[in-house]
CSV table of C-alpha atoms and ligand atoms in Angstrom, one decimal:
chain,number,residue,atom,x,y,z
A,1049,MET,CA,-12.7,-9.2,11.1
A,1050,ALA,CA,-10.8,-11.7,13.2
A,1051,VAL,CA,-9.3,-10.6,16.6
A,1052,LEU,CA,-5.8,-11.4,17.1
A,1053,VAL,CA,-4.9,-13.4,20.1
A,1054,LEU,CA,-1.8,-13.9,22.2
A,1055,ASP,CA,-1.3,-16.4,25.0
A,1056,LYS,CA,-0.4,-15.6,28.6
A,1057,ARG,CA,3.3,-15.6,27.6
A,1058,LYS,CA,2.4,-13.2,24.8
A,1059,LYS,CA,3.2,-15.7,22.2
A,1060,PRO,CA,0.7,-15.6,19.1
A,1061,LEU,CA,-2.3,-18.0,19.0
A,1062,MET,CA,-4.8,-18.4,16.0
A,1063,PRO,CA,-7.0,-15.3,15.6
A,1064,CYS,CA,-10.4,-15.7,16.8
A,1065,PRO,CA,-13.9,-14.3,15.7
A,1066,GLU,CA,-15.1,-11.1,17.4
A,1067,LYS,CA,-17.9,-13.0,19.2
A,1068,ARG,CA,-15.4,-15.3,20.8
A,1069,ALA,CA,-13.3,-12.3,21.8
A,1070,ARG,CA,-16.1,-10.5,23.3
A,1071,LEU,CA,-17.2,-13.5,25.3
A,1072,LEU,CA,-13.6,-13.9,26.6
A,1073,LEU,CA,-13.1,-10.4,27.6
A,1074,GLU,CA,-16.5,-10.3,29.4
A,1075,ARG,CA,-15.9,-13.6,31.5
A,1076,GLY,CA,-12.5,-12.1,32.4
A,1077,ARG,CA,-10.4,-14.8,30.7
A,1078,ALA,CA,-8.6,-12.3,28.5
A,1079,VAL,CA,-7.4,-8.6,28.5
A,1080,VAL,CA,-7.1,-6.0,25.8
A,1081,HIS,CA,-3.3,-6.0,24.5
A,1082,ARG,CA,-3.5,-3.5,21.8
A,1083,MET,CA,-6.4,-1.5,20.4
A,1084,ARG,CA,-5.1,-1.2,16.7
A,1085,PRO,CA,-5.1,-3.9,15.3
A,1086,PHE,CA,-7.4,-5.1,18.0
A,1087,THR,CA,-5.4,-7.8,19.9
A,1088,ILE,CA,-6.5,-9.6,23.1
A,1089,ARG,CA,-4.2,-11.7,25.3
A,1090,LEU,CA,-5.4,-14.8,27.2
A,1091,LYS,CA,-4.8,-14.9,30.9
A,1092,ASP,CA,-4.9,-18.6,31.4
A,1093,ARG,CA,-3.5,-20.4,28.3
A,1094,ALA,CA,0.0,-20.8,26.8
A,1095,VAL,CA,0.3,-21.9,23.1
A,1096,GLU,CA,0.1,-25.6,21.8
A,1097,GLU,CA,1.9,-25.9,18.5
A,1098,SER,CA,-0.7,-28.6,17.4
A,1099,VAL,CA,-3.7,-26.1,17.4
A,1100,LEU,CA,-2.0,-23.8,15.0
A,1101,GLN,CA,-2.9,-23.5,11.3
A,1102,PRO,CA,-0.9,-22.0,8.4
A,1103,ILE,CA,-1.4,-18.2,8.1
A,1104,GLN,CA,0.1,-16.1,5.3
A,1105,ILE,CA,0.5,-12.4,5.1
A,1106,LYS,CA,0.0,-11.3,1.6
A,1107,ILE,CA,1.3,-7.9,0.3
A,1108,ASP,CA,0.4,-5.9,-2.7
A,1109,PRO,CA,3.1,-3.0,-2.5
A,1110,GLY,CA,2.0,0.2,-4.0
A,1111,SER,CA,3.6,3.6,-4.6
A,1112,LYS,CA,1.1,5.5,-2.2
A,1113,THR,CA,-0.7,2.6,-0.5
A,1114,THR,CA,0.3,-0.9,0.2
A,1115,GLY,CA,-2.4,-3.4,0.7
A,1116,VAL,CA,-1.7,-6.0,3.4
A,1117,THR,CA,-4.0,-9.1,4.1
A,1118,VAL,CA,-3.8,-11.8,6.8
A,1119,ILE,CA,-5.3,-15.1,5.5
A,1120,ARG,CA,-5.5,-18.5,6.9
A,1121,GLU,CA,-5.1,-21.3,4.5
A,1122,ASP,CA,-7.0,-24.7,4.4
A,1123,VAL,CA,-4.8,-27.2,5.6
A,1124,ALA,CA,-5.5,-29.7,2.9
A,1125,ASN,CA,-5.8,-27.2,0.1
A,1126,PRO,CA,-3.5,-23.9,0.7
A,1127,GLU,CA,-5.4,-22.2,-2.3
A,1128,GLN,CA,-8.5,-22.1,-0.4
A,1129,GLN,CA,-8.0,-19.1,1.8
A,1130,GLN,CA,-10.1,-17.4,4.5
A,1131,VAL,CA,-9.5,-13.5,5.0
A,1132,LEU,CA,-8.7,-12.8,8.7
A,1133,MET,CA,-7.8,-9.3,8.2
A,1134,LEU,CA,-7.6,-6.5,5.7
A,1135,MET,CA,-5.0,-3.6,6.2
A,1136,GLU,CA,-4.1,-0.7,3.8
A,1137,ILE,CA,-0.7,1.2,4.7
A,1138,GLU,CA,-0.8,4.9,3.5
A,1139,HIS,CA,2.8,5.7,2.9
A,1140,ARG,CA,4.1,9.3,3.1
A,1141,GLY,CA,6.9,9.2,0.6
A,1142,GLN,CA,5.6,12.3,-1.1
A,1143,GLN,CA,5.7,14.4,2.2
A,1144,ILE,CA,9.2,13.0,2.9
A,1145,ARG,CA,10.2,14.3,-0.6
A,1146,GLU,CA,8.6,17.7,-0.1
A,1147,ASN,CA,10.4,18.2,3.2
A,1148,LEU,CA,13.8,17.2,1.8
A,1149,THR,CA,13.4,19.3,-1.3
A,1150,GLN,CA,12.4,22.3,1.0
A,1151,ARG,CA,15.4,21.8,3.2
A,1152,ARG,CA,17.6,21.7,0.3
A,1153,ALA,CA,16.4,24.8,-1.2
A,1154,PHE,CA,16.5,26.8,2.0
A,1155,ARG,CA,20.2,25.6,2.6
A,1156,ARG,CA,21.2,26.6,-0.9
A,1157,ARG,CA,19.5,30.0,-0.4
A,1158,ARG,CA,21.5,30.6,2.8
A,1159,ARG,CA,24.8,29.3,1.5
A,1160,ASN,CA,24.7,31.3,-1.6
A,1161,GLN,CA,24.5,34.4,0.5
A,1162,LEU,CA,28.1,33.5,1.5
A,1163,ARG,CA,29.4,34.6,-2.0
A,1164,HIS,CA,31.2,31.7,-3.8
A,1165,ARG,CA,32.4,28.6,-1.8
A,1166,ALA,CA,34.3,25.9,-3.4
A,1167,PRO,CA,32.5,22.5,-3.5
A,1168,ARG,CA,33.4,20.1,-0.7
A,1169,PHE,CA,36.2,17.6,-1.6
A,1170,ASP,CA,33.9,14.8,-0.6
A,1171,ASN,CA,30.8,15.9,-2.4
A,1172,ARG,CA,29.1,12.7,-1.9
A,1173,THR,CA,27.0,10.6,-4.4
A,1174,PRO,CA,24.7,7.9,-2.9
A,1175,PRO,CA,26.3,4.5,-3.0
A,1176,GLN,CA,25.0,2.2,-5.9
A,1177,GLY,CA,21.5,0.6,-5.0
A,1178,GLN,CA,20.7,3.0,-2.3
A,1179,LEU,CA,17.1,3.9,-2.6
A,1180,ALA,CA,15.9,7.5,-2.1
A,1181,PRO,CA,14.5,8.2,1.3
A,1182,SER,CA,10.9,8.3,0.3
A,1183,LEU,CA,11.4,5.1,-1.2
A,1184,GLN,CA,13.2,3.4,1.6
A,1185,HIS,CA,10.4,4.6,3.7
A,1186,ARG,CA,8.1,2.4,1.9
A,1187,VAL,CA,10.1,-0.5,2.4
A,1188,ASP,CA,10.6,0.3,6.2
A,1189,THR,CA,7.1,0.8,7.0
A,1190,THR,CA,5.8,-2.5,5.2
A,1191,MET,CA,8.7,-4.4,7.0
A,1192,ALA,CA,7.5,-2.6,10.3
A,1193,TRP,CA,4.1,-4.0,9.7
A,1194,VAL,CA,5.1,-7.4,8.6
A,1195,ASN,CA,7.3,-7.8,11.6
A,1196,ARG,CA,4.4,-6.6,13.9
A,1197,LEU,CA,2.1,-8.8,12.5
A,1198,CYS,CA,4.3,-11.8,12.9
A,1199,ARG,CA,4.5,-10.7,16.7
A,1200,LEU,CA,0.7,-10.9,16.9
A,1201,ALA,CA,-0.3,-13.9,14.7
A,1202,PRO,CA,1.4,-17.2,14.1
A,1203,VAL,CA,2.5,-16.4,10.4
A,1204,THR,CA,3.8,-19.3,8.5
A,1205,GLY,CA,4.6,-17.5,5.3
A,1206,ILE,CA,4.6,-14.4,3.0
A,1207,THR,CA,3.2,-13.9,-0.4
A,1208,MET,CA,3.9,-10.8,-2.4
A,1209,GLU,CA,3.3,-9.1,-5.7
A,1210,ARG,CA,6.8,-8.6,-7.1
A,1211,VAL,CA,6.5,-7.9,-10.6
A,1212,ARG,CA,3.8,-6.4,-13.1
A,1213,PHE,CA,3.9,-9.3,-15.4
A,1214,ASP,CA,5.6,-12.7,-15.2
A,1215,MET,CA,8.4,-13.0,-17.9
A,1216,GLN,CA,8.7,-16.6,-17.0
A,1217,ILE,CA,5.2,-17.4,-18.0
A,1218,MET,CA,5.5,-15.6,-21.4
A,1219,GLU,CA,9.0,-16.5,-22.0
A,1220,ASN,CA,10.1,-13.6,-24.1
A,1221,PRO,CA,6.7,-12.8,-25.7
A,1222,GLU,CA,8.0,-11.1,-28.9
A,1223,ILE,CA,9.9,-14.1,-30.2
A,1224,SER,CA,8.4,-17.3,-28.8
A,1225,GLY,CA,5.0,-16.3,-30.1
A,1226,VAL,CA,2.8,-16.0,-27.0
A,1227,GLU,CA,-0.7,-15.2,-27.9
A,1228,TYR,CA,-3.3,-13.0,-26.2
A,1229,GLN,CA,-6.4,-14.8,-25.1
A,1230,GLN,CA,-9.1,-12.8,-23.3
A,1231,GLY,CA,-9.9,-13.9,-19.7
A,1232,THR,CA,-6.9,-16.4,-19.3
A,1233,LEU,CA,-4.0,-16.0,-16.9
A,1234,GLN,CA,-1.6,-15.6,-19.6
A,1235,GLY,CA,-4.0,-13.0,-21.2
A,1236,TYR,CA,-3.6,-11.0,-18.1
A,1237,GLU,CA,0.1,-11.3,-18.1
A,1238,VAL,CA,0.1,-10.3,-21.6
A,1239,ARG,CA,-2.2,-7.2,-20.9
A,1240,GLU,CA,0.2,-6.0,-17.9
A,1241,TYR,CA,3.1,-6.4,-20.3
A,1242,LEU,CA,1.6,-4.3,-23.0
A,1243,LEU,CA,0.7,-1.5,-20.5
A,1244,GLU,CA,4.3,-1.4,-19.5
A,1245,LYS,CA,5.6,-1.6,-23.1
A,1246,TRP,CA,3.3,1.1,-24.3
A,1247,GLN,CA,3.8,3.3,-21.2
A,1248,ARG,CA,0.2,3.1,-20.2
A,1249,CYS,CA,-0.9,5.4,-23.2
A,1250,CYS,CA,-2.7,5.1,-26.4
A,1251,ALA,CA,-0.4,4.5,-29.3
A,1252,TYR,CA,-2.4,6.4,-31.7
A,1253,CYS,CA,-3.2,9.7,-30.0
A,1254,GLY,CA,-1.0,9.5,-26.9
A,1255,ALA,CA,-3.9,9.8,-24.4
A,1256,THR,CA,-3.2,8.9,-20.7
A,1257,GLN,CA,-5.5,8.3,-17.9
A,1258,VAL,CA,-8.0,6.8,-20.0
A,1259,PRO,CA,-9.3,3.2,-20.2
A,1260,LEU,CA,-7.1,1.5,-22.9
A,1261,GLU,CA,-8.1,-1.5,-25.1
A,1262,ILE,CA,-5.8,-3.9,-26.9
A,1263,ASP,CA,-5.6,-3.2,-30.5
A,1264,HIS,CA,-4.3,-5.4,-33.3
A,1265,ILE,CA,-1.9,-3.4,-35.4
A,1266,HIS,CA,-2.4,-5.6,-38.4
A,1267,PRO,CA,-6.3,-6.2,-38.0
A,1268,LYS,CA,-7.6,-9.8,-37.1
A,1269,SER,CA,-10.0,-9.7,-39.9
A,1270,ARG,CA,-7.3,-9.2,-42.3
A,1271,GLY,CA,-5.3,-12.1,-41.0
A,1272,GLY,CA,-3.4,-10.4,-38.3
A,1273,SER,CA,-2.4,-12.7,-35.2
A,1274,ASP,CA,-2.9,-12.6,-31.6
A,1275,ARG,CA,1.0,-12.6,-31.1
A,1276,VAL,CA,2.2,-9.7,-28.8
A,1277,SER,CA,4.5,-8.2,-31.5
A,1278,ASN,CA,1.0,-7.5,-33.3
A,1279,LEU,CA,-0.7,-5.9,-30.3
A,1280,THR,CA,-0.7,-2.2,-29.0
A,1281,LEU,CA,-2.8,-0.1,-26.7
A,1282,ALA,CA,-5.5,2.4,-28.0
A,1283,CYS,CA,-8.1,4.6,-26.4
A,1284,ARG,CA,-11.9,3.6,-27.1
A,1285,ASP,CA,-12.1,6.4,-29.8
A,1286,CYS,CA,-8.9,5.7,-31.5
A,1287,ASN,CA,-9.8,1.8,-31.6
A,1288,GLN,CA,-13.4,2.5,-33.1
A,1289,ALA,CA,-11.9,5.1,-35.5
A,1290,LYS,CA,-9.5,2.5,-36.8
A,1291,GLY,CA,-11.8,-0.4,-37.0
A,1292,ASN,CA,-10.4,-3.0,-39.3
A,1293,GLN,CA,-8.4,-0.7,-41.4
A,1294,PRO,CA,-4.7,-1.6,-42.0
A,1295,VAL,CA,-2.4,0.6,-39.7
A,1296,GLU,CA,-0.6,2.1,-42.9
A,1297,ILE,CA,-4.0,3.5,-43.9
A,1298,PHE,CA,-5.2,4.6,-40.7
A,1299,LEU,CA,-1.8,6.5,-40.1
A,1300,ALA,CA,-1.5,7.6,-43.6
A,1301,ASP,CA,-1.2,11.3,-42.8
A,1302,ASP,CA,1.2,10.6,-39.8
A,1303,PRO,CA,4.2,8.5,-41.2
A,1304,LYS,CA,6.4,9.6,-38.3
A,1305,ARG,CA,4.0,8.0,-35.6
A,1306,LEU,CA,3.5,5.0,-37.8
A,1307,GLN,CA,7.1,4.4,-38.1
A,1308,ARG,CA,7.6,4.6,-34.5
A,1309,ILE,CA,4.7,2.3,-33.8
A,1310,GLU,CA,6.1,-0.4,-36.0
A,1311,ALA,CA,9.7,-0.3,-34.6
A,1312,GLN,CA,8.0,-0.4,-30.9
A,1313,ALA,CA,6.0,-3.4,-32.0
A,1314,LYS,CA,8.9,-5.6,-32.9
A,1315,ALA,CA,11.4,-4.6,-30.1
A,1316,PRO,CA,10.9,-6.8,-26.9
A,1317,LEU,CA,10.7,-4.8,-23.6
A,1318,LYS,CA,13.9,-5.1,-21.8
A,1319,ASP,CA,13.7,-7.2,-18.7
A,1320,ALA,CA,15.1,-4.5,-16.6
A,1321,ALA,CA,12.0,-2.5,-17.4
A,1322,ALA,CA,9.7,-4.7,-15.4
A,1323,VAL,CA,12.0,-4.5,-12.3
A,1324,ASN,CA,11.1,-2.3,-9.6
A,1325,SER,CA,13.8,-1.4,-7.3
A,1326,THR,CA,11.6,-0.7,-4.3
A,1327,ARG,CA,9.7,-4.3,-4.7
A,1328,TRP,CA,13.0,-5.8,-5.1
A,1329,ALA,CA,14.3,-4.3,-1.8
A,1330,LEU,CA,11.2,-5.2,0.0
A,1331,PHE,CA,11.5,-8.7,-1.4
A,1332,ARG,CA,15.0,-9.0,-0.1
A,1333,GLN,CA,14.2,-7.9,3.3
A,1334,LEU,CA,11.1,-10.3,3.3
A,1335,GLN,CA,13.5,-13.1,2.8
A,1336,ALA,CA,15.5,-12.1,5.4
A,1337,THR,CA,12.8,-12.7,7.9
A,1338,GLY,CA,13.4,-16.4,7.4
A,1339,LEU,CA,9.7,-17.3,6.5
A,1340,PRO,CA,9.2,-18.6,3.1
A,1341,VAL,CA,8.3,-16.0,0.5
A,1342,ILE,CA,6.1,-16.7,-2.5
A,1343,THR,CA,6.3,-14.1,-5.3
A,1344,SER,CA,3.8,-13.4,-7.8
A,1345,SER,CA,2.7,-10.9,-10.6
A,1346,GLY,CA,0.3,-8.3,-11.1
A,1347,GLY,CA,-1.3,-10.0,-14.0
A,1348,ARG,CA,-2.2,-13.1,-11.8
A,1349,THR,CA,-3.7,-10.7,-9.1
A,1350,LYS,CA,-5.9,-8.8,-11.7
A,1351,TYR,CA,-6.9,-12.5,-13.1
A,1352,ASN,CA,-7.7,-13.8,-9.5
A,1353,ARG,CA,-9.8,-10.6,-8.6
A,1354,GLN,CA,-11.8,-10.8,-11.7
A,1355,ARG,CA,-12.3,-14.5,-11.7
A,1356,LEU,CA,-13.2,-14.4,-7.8
A,1357,GLY,CA,-15.5,-11.3,-8.3
A,1358,VAL,CA,-13.9,-9.2,-5.8
A,1359,PRO,CA,-14.2,-5.6,-6.0
A,1360,LYS,CA,-10.8,-3.4,-6.3
A,1361,THR,CA,-9.3,-2.2,-3.1
A,1362,HIS,CA,-5.7,-2.1,-2.3
A,1363,ALA,CA,-6.4,-4.5,0.6
A,1364,LEU,CA,-8.5,-7.0,-1.5
A,1365,ASP,CA,-5.9,-6.8,-4.3
A,1366,ALA,CA,-3.3,-8.1,-1.6
A,1367,ALA,CA,-5.9,-10.9,-0.8
A,1368,CYS,CA,-5.7,-12.0,-4.5
A,1369,VAL,CA,-2.0,-11.9,-5.0
A,1370,GLY,CA,-0.6,-15.4,-5.6
A,1371,PRO,CA,-1.9,-18.8,-6.4
A,1372,VAL,CA,-5.6,-18.6,-5.1
A,1373,THR,CA,-8.6,-20.9,-6.1
A,1374,ALA,CA,-11.2,-19.4,-3.5
A,1375,ILE,CA,-11.2,-16.7,-0.9
A,1376,THR,CA,-14.0,-16.2,1.7
A,1377,HIS,CA,-15.0,-13.7,4.5
A,1378,TRP,CA,-13.3,-10.9,2.5
A,1379,ASN,CA,-16.3,-8.4,2.9
A,1380,VAL,CA,-15.0,-7.0,6.0
A,1381,PRO,CA,-13.9,-3.4,7.0
A,1382,THR,CA,-10.5,-2.4,6.2
A,1383,LEU,CA,-8.1,-1.0,8.6
A,1384,THR,CA,-6.3,1.9,7.2
A,1385,VAL,CA,-2.9,2.7,8.8
A,1386,ARG,CA,-1.4,6.1,7.8
A,1387,ALA,CA,2.1,6.8,8.3
A,1388,THR,CA,2.2,10.0,10.1
A,1389,GLY,CA,5.9,10.2,11.5
A,1390,ARG,CA,6.6,10.9,15.0
A,1391,GLY,CA,6.7,14.6,14.8
A,1392,SER,CA,9.7,16.7,13.6
A,1393,TYR,CA,13.0,17.7,15.0
A,1394,GLN,CA,12.7,21.1,13.7
A,1395,ARG,CA,11.6,23.4,16.6
A,1396,THR,CA,10.7,26.5,14.4
A,1397,ARG,CA,8.5,26.8,11.3
A,1398,LEU,CA,9.9,28.9,8.4
A,1399,ASN,CA,8.2,31.4,6.3
A,1400,ARG,CA,8.4,31.0,2.6
A,1401,PHE,CA,11.7,32.9,2.4
A,1402,GLY,CA,13.4,30.4,4.9
A,1403,PHE,CA,13.5,32.7,7.8
A,1404,PRO,CA,12.2,31.3,11.3
A,1405,ARG,CA,8.6,32.3,11.9
A,1406,GLY,CA,7.5,31.4,15.7
A,1407,TYR,CA,8.8,28.6,17.9
A,1408,LEU,CA,7.3,25.2,18.6
A,1409,MET,CA,7.4,24.0,22.4
A,1410,ARG,CA,10.4,21.9,23.3
A,1411,GLN,CA,8.7,19.2,25.3
A,1412,LYS,CA,6.7,16.4,23.4
A,1413,GLN,CA,4.3,15.7,26.1
A,1414,VAL,CA,1.6,17.9,27.8
A,1415,LYS,CA,-0.2,16.4,30.9
A,1416,GLY,CA,0.9,13.1,30.0
A,1417,PHE,CA,-0.4,13.1,26.3
A,1418,GLN,CA,1.5,13.4,23.1
A,1419,THR,CA,0.6,14.1,19.5
A,1420,GLY,CA,-0.6,10.9,17.8
A,1421,ASP,CA,-1.9,9.1,20.9
A,1422,LEU,CA,-5.3,7.3,20.6
A,1423,VAL,CA,-7.5,8.7,23.1
A,1424,GLN,CA,-11.1,8.5,24.2
A,1425,ALA,CA,-12.5,11.8,25.5
A,1426,ASN,CA,-15.8,11.7,27.7
A,1427,VAL,CA,-17.0,15.4,27.8
A,1428,PRO,CA,-19.9,15.4,30.3
A,1429,THR,CA,-21.3,19.0,29.7
A,1430,GLY,CA,-21.0,22.1,27.6
A,1431,LYS,CA,-21.0,22.7,24.0
A,1432,LYS,CA,-18.9,19.9,23.2
A,1433,ALA,CA,-20.6,17.2,25.4
A,1434,GLY,CA,-20.2,13.6,24.1
A,1435,THR,CA,-17.8,10.9,23.5
A,1436,TYR,CA,-15.0,11.2,21.0
A,1437,GLN,CA,-12.3,8.6,19.9
A,1438,GLY,CA,-9.3,9.2,17.8
A,1439,ARG,CA,-5.8,10.6,17.4
A,1440,VAL,CA,-5.0,13.5,19.7
A,1441,ALA,CA,-2.9,16.7,18.8
A,1442,ILE,CA,-1.6,18.3,21.9
A,1443,ARG,CA,-1.5,22.0,22.8
A,1444,ALA,CA,0.6,23.5,25.6
A,1445,THR,CA,-2.5,25.0,27.2
A,1446,GLY,CA,-3.9,21.6,27.7
A,1447,SER,CA,-6.8,22.2,25.4
A,1448,PHE,CA,-6.3,19.4,22.6
A,1449,ASN,CA,-7.6,18.6,19.2
A,1450,ILE,CA,-9.0,15.1,18.5
A,1451,GLN,CA,-9.1,13.7,14.9
A,1452,THR,CA,-12.2,11.5,15.0
A,1453,ARG,CA,-13.9,9.7,12.0
A,1454,GLU,CA,-16.3,12.6,11.5
A,1455,GLY,CA,-13.7,15.1,11.6
A,1456,VAL,CA,-11.5,17.3,14.1
A,1457,VAL,CA,-12.9,18.2,17.3
A,1458,GLN,CA,-11.2,21.3,18.7
A,1459,GLY,CA,-10.7,22.4,22.3
A,1460,ILE,CA,-11.1,19.3,24.3
A,1461,SER,CA,-9.6,19.6,27.8
A,1462,HIS,CA,-6.8,17.1,28.9
A,1463,ARG,CA,-9.0,16.3,31.8
A,1464,HIS,CA,-11.6,14.5,29.8
A,1465,CYS,CA,-9.1,12.4,27.8
A,1466,ARG,CA,-8.2,8.8,28.6
A,1467,LEU,CA,-5.1,7.3,26.8
A,1468,LEU,CA,-6.2,4.0,24.7
A,1469,GLN,CA,-2.9,3.6,22.8
A,1470,ARG,CA,0.4,5.3,22.8
A,1471,ALA,CA,1.6,7.2,19.5
A,1472,ASP,CA,3.5,4.7,17.3
A,1473,GLY,CA,3.9,6.9,14.3
A,1474,TYR,CA,0.6,5.6,12.6
A,1475,GLY,CA,-2.9,6.9,12.5
A,1476,TYR,CA,-5.8,4.5,12.4
A,1477,THR,CA,-9.2,4.6,10.8
A,1478,PHE,CA,-11.6,2.0,9.5
A,1479,GLN,CA,-13.0,2.0,6.1
A,1480,PRO,CA,-16.6,0.4,5.8
A,1481,LYS,CA,-17.1,-3.0,4.1
A,1482,PRO,CA,-16.5,-3.0,0.5
A,1483,ILE,CA,-19.9,-4.1,-0.5
A,1484,GLN,CA,-22.9,-2.9,1.8
A,1485,GLU,CA,-25.4,-5.5,2.6
A,1486,ASP,CA,-28.7,-4.6,1.5
A,1487,ALA,CA,-30.5,-2.5,4.2
A,1488,THR,CA,-34.0,-4.0,3.7
A,1489,ARG,CA,-32.8,-7.7,3.8
A,1490,ALA,CA,-31.1,-6.9,7.0
A,1491,ALA,CA,-34.4,-5.6,8.6
B,1707,ZN,ZN1,-6.3,7.5,-28.6
């Protein structure tokens, strides 16, 4: 994994390998600027524009996790790319949603006790185009990290996966006669299109969450075409059971389903179905940064991933977004950034009936520490003797809990703790390399 580098005026320089960073720190030519993501600052050098190379941030937005990758482009051929950093942002949309639902329920219960009250005159509906708080949070955290990375690396462009499949490549697939071909870029776009069109379930039995195969409604062996209007999705069992029977015979005892499949096969998917409002909102905000934004489709991402033989993780998916012919240095640990929030305004907890239960302390800091700080604790003696690094949860007593990679360590005194990085609303962990090198070969 590359180390981010700033010059003495805190302007970003090209990221450098870990070894070089270690030497710079040992010789006193650099200081640690930030622990996560690890960033050093040179003490004796200012940036020269000529030494900078093109760097891209690539984003694969997801509902729970967004993959973010920083890559360096080859100057001569931008499609040759070297991975500098893999990162995954874990969103907390679900938590936000639950908190708001709970608040709404508690309010409703309290207000209902006041017998009938007329609705407010300005009982508000959200303005058109406004995202729900849980979705806005996804856009906000992703943008926060794009902006942060732009401050830490000399980013020259952004690539994002904006749609699942590219309508432009297929140009109205039902009418223009796009044909499915295994393993081509267009084949992958068609596959994503079909998943969306048939709602990710088996057309014959309705099974979801199972591997789906592409099925020819009118079988190929009986002269059926590869055109999109002749394709549907089937689970393995249904596909095998159907074999090369015509659909009218296979579904002879279920005329309703037969009718529905035939109608749906002919109807093209509306353009709007492929548009995801959160991704569009993110795209517009990325454009507002002023950097050139390249957009791509999920079909292309999958095509690149399988062609380049890269395993499936959110971060590596991000590396495969957009036009890529080769990627190197991708087998590195991934930095997982979990959105934790910065604590809660609520100073009391509620029981399940919505009545207060206990009170939380009012001050946010204890002995100079705050929940969410990244700390290192060196406990010299006793049952907890050892060194621990992780996210701290403070207690009024000064006896803290530390969330380490191995688990939570309870009851560590503040006297043993040293601050590494202030709480910034995120928890950081590392995931091991996607492919472990052979232990015997290393030895
Ligand atoms: Zn099935």
